[in-house]
CSV table of C-alpha atoms in Angstrom, one decimal:
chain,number,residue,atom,x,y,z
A,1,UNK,CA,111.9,115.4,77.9
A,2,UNK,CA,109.3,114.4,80.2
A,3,UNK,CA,109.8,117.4,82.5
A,4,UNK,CA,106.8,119.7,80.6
A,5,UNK,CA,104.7,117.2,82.2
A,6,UNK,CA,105.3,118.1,85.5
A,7,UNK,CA,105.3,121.9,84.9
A,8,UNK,CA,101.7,123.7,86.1
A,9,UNK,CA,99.4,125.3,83.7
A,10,UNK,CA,96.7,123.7,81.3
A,11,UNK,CA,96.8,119.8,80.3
A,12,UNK,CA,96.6,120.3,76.8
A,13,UNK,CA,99.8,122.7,77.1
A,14,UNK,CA,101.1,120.8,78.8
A,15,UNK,CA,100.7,117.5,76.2
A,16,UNK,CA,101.5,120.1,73.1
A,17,UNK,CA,105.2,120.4,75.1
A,18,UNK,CA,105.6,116.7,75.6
A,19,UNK,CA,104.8,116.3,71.7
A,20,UNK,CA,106.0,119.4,69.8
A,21,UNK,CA,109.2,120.3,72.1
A,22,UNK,CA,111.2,117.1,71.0
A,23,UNK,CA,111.1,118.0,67.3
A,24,UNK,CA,112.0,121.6,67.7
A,25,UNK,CA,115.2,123.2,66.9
A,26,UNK,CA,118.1,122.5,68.6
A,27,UNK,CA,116.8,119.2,70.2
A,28,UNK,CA,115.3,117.8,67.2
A,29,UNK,CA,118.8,117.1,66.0
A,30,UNK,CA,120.0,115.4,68.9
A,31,UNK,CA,117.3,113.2,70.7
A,32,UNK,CA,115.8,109.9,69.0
A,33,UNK,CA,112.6,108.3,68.8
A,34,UNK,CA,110.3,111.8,69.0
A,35,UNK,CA,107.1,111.4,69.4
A,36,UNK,CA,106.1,112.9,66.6
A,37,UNK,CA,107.7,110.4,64.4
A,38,UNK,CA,104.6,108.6,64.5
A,39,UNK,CA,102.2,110.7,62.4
A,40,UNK,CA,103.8,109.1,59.3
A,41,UNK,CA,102.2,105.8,60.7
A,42,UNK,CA,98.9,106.6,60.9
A,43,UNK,CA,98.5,109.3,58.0
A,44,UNK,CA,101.1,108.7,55.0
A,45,UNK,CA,101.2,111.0,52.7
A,46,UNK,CA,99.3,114.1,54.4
A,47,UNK,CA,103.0,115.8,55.6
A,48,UNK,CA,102.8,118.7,57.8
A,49,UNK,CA,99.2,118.5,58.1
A,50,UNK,CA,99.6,114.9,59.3
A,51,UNK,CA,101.7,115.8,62.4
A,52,UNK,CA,98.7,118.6,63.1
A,53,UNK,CA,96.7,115.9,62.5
A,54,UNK,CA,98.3,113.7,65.1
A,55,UNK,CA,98.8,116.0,67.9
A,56,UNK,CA,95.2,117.1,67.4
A,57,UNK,CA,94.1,113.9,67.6
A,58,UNK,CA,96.8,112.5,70.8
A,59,UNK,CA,95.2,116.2,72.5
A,60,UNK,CA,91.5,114.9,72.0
A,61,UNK,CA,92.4,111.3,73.6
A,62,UNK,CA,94.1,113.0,76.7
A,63,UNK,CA,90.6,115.8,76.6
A,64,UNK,CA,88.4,112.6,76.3
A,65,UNK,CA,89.6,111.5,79.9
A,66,UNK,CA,89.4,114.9,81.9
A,67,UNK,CA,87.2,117.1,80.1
A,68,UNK,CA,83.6,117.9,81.4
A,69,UNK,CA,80.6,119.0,80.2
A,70,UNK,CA,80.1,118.1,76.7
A,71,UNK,CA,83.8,118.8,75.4
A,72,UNK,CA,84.2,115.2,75.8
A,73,UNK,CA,81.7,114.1,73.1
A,74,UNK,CA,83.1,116.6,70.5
A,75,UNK,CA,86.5,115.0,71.5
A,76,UNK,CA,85.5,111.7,70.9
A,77,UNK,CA,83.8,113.0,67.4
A,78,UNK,CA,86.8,113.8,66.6
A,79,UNK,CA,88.7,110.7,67.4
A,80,UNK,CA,86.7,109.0,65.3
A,81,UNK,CA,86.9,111.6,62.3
A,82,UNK,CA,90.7,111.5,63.0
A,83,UNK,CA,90.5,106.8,63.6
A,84,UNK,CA,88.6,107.2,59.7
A,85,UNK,CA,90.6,109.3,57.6
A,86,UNK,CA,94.0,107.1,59.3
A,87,UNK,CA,92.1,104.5,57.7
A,88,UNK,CA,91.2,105.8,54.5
A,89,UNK,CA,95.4,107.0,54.2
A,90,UNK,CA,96.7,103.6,54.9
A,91,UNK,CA,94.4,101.7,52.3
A,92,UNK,CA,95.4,104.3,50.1
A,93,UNK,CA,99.2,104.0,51.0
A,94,UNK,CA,99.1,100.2,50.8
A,95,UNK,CA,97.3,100.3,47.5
A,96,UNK,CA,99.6,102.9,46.1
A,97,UNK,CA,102.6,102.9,47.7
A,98,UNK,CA,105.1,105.7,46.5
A,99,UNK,CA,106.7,105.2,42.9
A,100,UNK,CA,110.3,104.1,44.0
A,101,UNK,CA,113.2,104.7,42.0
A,102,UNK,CA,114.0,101.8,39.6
A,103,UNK,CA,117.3,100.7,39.1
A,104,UNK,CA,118.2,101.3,42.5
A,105,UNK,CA,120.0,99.4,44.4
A,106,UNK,CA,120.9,99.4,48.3
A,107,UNK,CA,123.7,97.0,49.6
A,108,UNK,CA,122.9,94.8,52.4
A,109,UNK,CA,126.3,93.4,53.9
A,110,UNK,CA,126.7,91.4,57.4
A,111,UNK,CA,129.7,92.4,59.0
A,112,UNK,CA,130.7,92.7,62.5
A,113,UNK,CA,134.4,94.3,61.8
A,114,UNK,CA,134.4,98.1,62.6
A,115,UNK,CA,134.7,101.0,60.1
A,116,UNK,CA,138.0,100.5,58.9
A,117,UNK,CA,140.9,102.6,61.1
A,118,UNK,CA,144.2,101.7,58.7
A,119,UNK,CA,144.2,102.8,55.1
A,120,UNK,CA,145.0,98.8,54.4
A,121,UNK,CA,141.5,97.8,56.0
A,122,UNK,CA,139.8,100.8,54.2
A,123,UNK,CA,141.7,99.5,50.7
A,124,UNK,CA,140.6,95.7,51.7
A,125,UNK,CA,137.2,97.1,51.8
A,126,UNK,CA,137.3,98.8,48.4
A,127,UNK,CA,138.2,96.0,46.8
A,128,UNK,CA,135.2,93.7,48.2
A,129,UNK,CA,133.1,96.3,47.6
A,130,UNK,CA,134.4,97.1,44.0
A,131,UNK,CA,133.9,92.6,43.0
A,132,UNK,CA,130.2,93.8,44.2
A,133,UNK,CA,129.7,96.5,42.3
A,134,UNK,CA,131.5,95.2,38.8
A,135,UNK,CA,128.9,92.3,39.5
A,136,UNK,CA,125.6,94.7,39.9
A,137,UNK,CA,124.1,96.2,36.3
A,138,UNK,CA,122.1,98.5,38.3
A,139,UNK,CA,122.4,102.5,37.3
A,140,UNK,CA,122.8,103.6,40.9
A,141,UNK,CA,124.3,101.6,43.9
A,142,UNK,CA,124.4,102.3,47.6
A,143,UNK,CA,126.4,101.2,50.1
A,144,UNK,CA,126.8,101.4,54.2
A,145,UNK,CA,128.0,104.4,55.9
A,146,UNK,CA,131.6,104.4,57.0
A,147,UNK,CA,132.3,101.9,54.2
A,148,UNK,CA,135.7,102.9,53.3
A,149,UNK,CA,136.4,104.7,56.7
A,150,UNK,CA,139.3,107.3,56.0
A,151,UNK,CA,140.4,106.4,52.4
A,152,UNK,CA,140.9,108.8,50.3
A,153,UNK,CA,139.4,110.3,46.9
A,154,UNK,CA,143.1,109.4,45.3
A,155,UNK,CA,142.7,105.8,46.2
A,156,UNK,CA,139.2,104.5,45.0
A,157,UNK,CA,140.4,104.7,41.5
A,158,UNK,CA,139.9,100.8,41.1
A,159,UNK,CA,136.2,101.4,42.7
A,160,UNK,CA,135.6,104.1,39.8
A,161,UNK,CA,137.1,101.9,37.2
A,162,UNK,CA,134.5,98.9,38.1
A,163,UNK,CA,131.7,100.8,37.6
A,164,UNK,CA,130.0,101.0,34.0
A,165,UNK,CA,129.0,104.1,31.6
A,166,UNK,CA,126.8,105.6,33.7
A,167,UNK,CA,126.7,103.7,36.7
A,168,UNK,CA,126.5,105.9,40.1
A,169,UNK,CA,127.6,104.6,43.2
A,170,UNK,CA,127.2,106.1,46.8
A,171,UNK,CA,129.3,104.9,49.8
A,172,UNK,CA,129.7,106.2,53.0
A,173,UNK,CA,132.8,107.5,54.1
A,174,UNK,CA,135.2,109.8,56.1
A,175,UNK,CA,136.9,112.9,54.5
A,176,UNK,CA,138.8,116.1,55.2
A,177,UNK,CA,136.0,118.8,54.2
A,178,UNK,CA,136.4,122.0,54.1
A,179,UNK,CA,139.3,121.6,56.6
A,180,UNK,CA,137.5,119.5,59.0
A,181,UNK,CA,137.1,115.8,59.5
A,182,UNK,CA,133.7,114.5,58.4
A,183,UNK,CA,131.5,111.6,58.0
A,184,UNK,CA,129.4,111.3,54.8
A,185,UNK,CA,128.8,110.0,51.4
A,186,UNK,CA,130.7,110.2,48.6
A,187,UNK,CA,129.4,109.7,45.5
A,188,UNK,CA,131.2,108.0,42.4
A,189,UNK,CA,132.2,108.4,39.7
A,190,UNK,CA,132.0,112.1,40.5
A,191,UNK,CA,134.2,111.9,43.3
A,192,UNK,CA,132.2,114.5,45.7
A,193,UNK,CA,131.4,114.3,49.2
A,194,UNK,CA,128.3,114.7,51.2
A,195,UNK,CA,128.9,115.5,54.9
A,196,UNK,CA,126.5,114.0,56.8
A,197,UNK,CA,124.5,116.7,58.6
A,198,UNK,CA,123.9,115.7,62.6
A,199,UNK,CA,126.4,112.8,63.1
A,200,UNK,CA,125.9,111.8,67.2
A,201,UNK,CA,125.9,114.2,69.6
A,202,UNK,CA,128.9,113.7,72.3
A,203,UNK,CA,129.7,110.5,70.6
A,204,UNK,CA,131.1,110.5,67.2
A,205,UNK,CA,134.0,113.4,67.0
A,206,UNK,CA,132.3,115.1,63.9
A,207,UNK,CA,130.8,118.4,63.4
A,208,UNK,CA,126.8,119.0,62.7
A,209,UNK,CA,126.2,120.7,59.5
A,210,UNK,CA,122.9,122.3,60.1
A,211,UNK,CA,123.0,124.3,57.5
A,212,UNK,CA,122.8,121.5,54.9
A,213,UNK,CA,119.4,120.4,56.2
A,214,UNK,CA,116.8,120.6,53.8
A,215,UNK,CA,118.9,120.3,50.4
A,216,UNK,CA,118.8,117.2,48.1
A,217,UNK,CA,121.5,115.4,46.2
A,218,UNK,CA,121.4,114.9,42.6
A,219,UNK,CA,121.6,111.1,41.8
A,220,UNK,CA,121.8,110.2,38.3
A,221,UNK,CA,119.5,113.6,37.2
A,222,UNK,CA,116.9,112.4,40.2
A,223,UNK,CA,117.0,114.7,43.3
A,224,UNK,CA,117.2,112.5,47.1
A,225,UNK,CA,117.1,113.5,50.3
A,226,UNK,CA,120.3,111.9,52.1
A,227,UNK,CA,120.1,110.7,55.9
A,228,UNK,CA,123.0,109.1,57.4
A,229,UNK,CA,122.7,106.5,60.5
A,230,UNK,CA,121.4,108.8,63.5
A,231,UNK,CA,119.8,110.9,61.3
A,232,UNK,CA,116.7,109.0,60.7
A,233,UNK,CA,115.8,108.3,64.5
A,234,UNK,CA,115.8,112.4,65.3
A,235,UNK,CA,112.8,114.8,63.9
A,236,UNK,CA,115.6,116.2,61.4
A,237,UNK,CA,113.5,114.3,58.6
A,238,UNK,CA,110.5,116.9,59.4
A,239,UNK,CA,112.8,119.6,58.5
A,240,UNK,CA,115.3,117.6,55.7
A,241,UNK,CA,112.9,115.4,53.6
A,242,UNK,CA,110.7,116.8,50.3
A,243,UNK,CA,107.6,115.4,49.1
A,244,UNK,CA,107.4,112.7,46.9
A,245,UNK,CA,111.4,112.5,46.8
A,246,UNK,CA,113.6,109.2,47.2
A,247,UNK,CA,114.9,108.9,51.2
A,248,UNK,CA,117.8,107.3,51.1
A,249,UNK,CA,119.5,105.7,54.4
A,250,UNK,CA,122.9,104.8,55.4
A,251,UNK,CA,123.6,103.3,58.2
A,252,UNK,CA,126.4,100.7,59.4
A,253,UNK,CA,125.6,99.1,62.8
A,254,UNK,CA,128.6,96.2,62.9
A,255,UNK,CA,128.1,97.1,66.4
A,256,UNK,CA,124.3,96.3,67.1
A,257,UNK,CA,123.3,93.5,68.6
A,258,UNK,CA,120.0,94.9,70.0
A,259,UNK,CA,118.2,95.6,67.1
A,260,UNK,CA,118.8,99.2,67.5
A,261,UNK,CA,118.8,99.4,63.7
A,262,UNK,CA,115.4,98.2,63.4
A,263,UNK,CA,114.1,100.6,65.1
A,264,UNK,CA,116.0,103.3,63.0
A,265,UNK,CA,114.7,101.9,60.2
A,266,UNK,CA,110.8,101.9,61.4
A,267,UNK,CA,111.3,105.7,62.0
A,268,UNK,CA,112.9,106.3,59.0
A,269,UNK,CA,110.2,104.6,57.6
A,270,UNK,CA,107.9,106.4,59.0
A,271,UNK,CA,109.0,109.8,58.0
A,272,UNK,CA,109.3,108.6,54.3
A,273,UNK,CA,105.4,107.6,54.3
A,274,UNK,CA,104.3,110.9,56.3
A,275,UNK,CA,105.9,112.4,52.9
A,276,UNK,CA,104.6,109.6,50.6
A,277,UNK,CA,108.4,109.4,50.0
A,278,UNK,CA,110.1,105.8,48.5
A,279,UNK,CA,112.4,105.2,51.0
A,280,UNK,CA,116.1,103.1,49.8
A,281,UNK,CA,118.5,101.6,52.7
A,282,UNK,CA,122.3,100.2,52.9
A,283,UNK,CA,123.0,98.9,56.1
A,284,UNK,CA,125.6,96.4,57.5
A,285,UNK,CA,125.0,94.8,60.3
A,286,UNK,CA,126.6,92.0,62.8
């Protein structure tokens, strides 16, 4: 994605292509780490008009250096208008963070096993999870992605028994929807699924459901916005998350022993405070 800075034309073209392009349609469903993830840094809470912010102010740092005449001074102006009000957003952020959810829980679990490939690893699974969940008094519960691999709906009646009156769980999980195998959540005791919407490109053998970004889930009567795994380290947030409303973030990386989950989470993180969103994970990890 570095190739817009080699084409010819105008600088600040030129860096609005190296910014913007990453988090536009098709490719901000595919590529990770976009720049543009980092507006929710530096001004939480401001949404769209924090990634205008942002640009306008990475623009003015490149005109600082190669403008002329007195463009450079009005640049600088407003870096500092721009250094100020990042400021003013973070004290605010930090002193009034978004109003999370109570009562909700996200599983943390260390595993290094793989998502579960027989239906006796996936039932194994149900059944640890199922001890954790009879143990929790929480009204809503989330666990990894991939959690239960390939079990079916049929099978996780011992998973919907543990849970109390009104308890809500949400567990990742693999399912034949709509005549096509997907990844996704399903959520208990209601026994629907949630196909995730852009699983990874070329890697995992699931299909994107674009058309699903930008809708929230109900959860106990509380609308959230649902990213699983990959997700969270594309620009699909920008289009997919709603102000104010709970993120919540699935992810299972049994495999990672980099810290790529980290990262995912700092983006994710990221996108959550641009929309002064709470933001609820369930990861496993090695």
């Amino acid at each position: 994605m570095a190739a817009p800075a080699l084409l010819p034309g105008p600088q600040w073209l030129r860096g609005v292509m190296l910014l913007v392009l990453p988090s536009l349609p098709p490719f901000a469903y595919w590529l990770p780490l976009p720049p543009l993830a980092g507006a929710g840094w530096l001004f939480p809470g401001m949404g769209y008009a924090g990634v205008a912010v942002y640009v306008g102010m990475a623009l003015a740092i490149v005109g600082c250096r190669n403008a002329g005449g007195k463009a450079p001074q009005a640049m600088m102006a407003l870096l500092i208008v721009a250094t100020v009000l990042a400021a003013g957003l973070n004290l605010h952020a930090y002193w009034h963070p978004p109003r999370g959810v109570a009562g909700w829980q996200g599983l943390q679990f260390r595993s290094a096993a793989p998502v579960p490939q027989t239906f006796e690893d996936a039932a194994q699974a149900m059944i640890g999870l199922a001890d954790v969940v009879r143990g929790s008094s929480m009204p809503v519960i989330v666990a990894p992605e991939n959690w239960l691999g390939t079990l079916p709906l049929a099978a996780m009646r011992s998973l919907r028994a543990a849970l109390q009156p009104g308890q809500h769980l949400l567990v990742g999980g693999i399912h034949m929807h709509d005549g096509t195998l997907r990844k996704g959540v399903w959520h208990l005791p209601e026994g629907t699924f949630t196909p995730a919407i852009a699983p990874i490109p070329f890697i995992e053998p699931y299909p994107a459901d674009y058309a699903r970004t930008g809708s929230a889930i109900d959860v106990a009567g509380e609308p959230a916005s649902l990213l699983v795994c990959f997700e969270a380290s594309t620009s699909l947030p920008l289009y997919h998350l709603h102000y104010g409303t709970p993120v919540i973030l699935v992810a299972n990386g049994w495999w990672d022993t980099l810290g790529a989950l980290s990262i995912q989470r700092s983006v994710a993180r990221s996108w959550a405070r641009l929309f002064a969103s709470p933001l609820l994970t369930s990861e496993a990890r090695p």
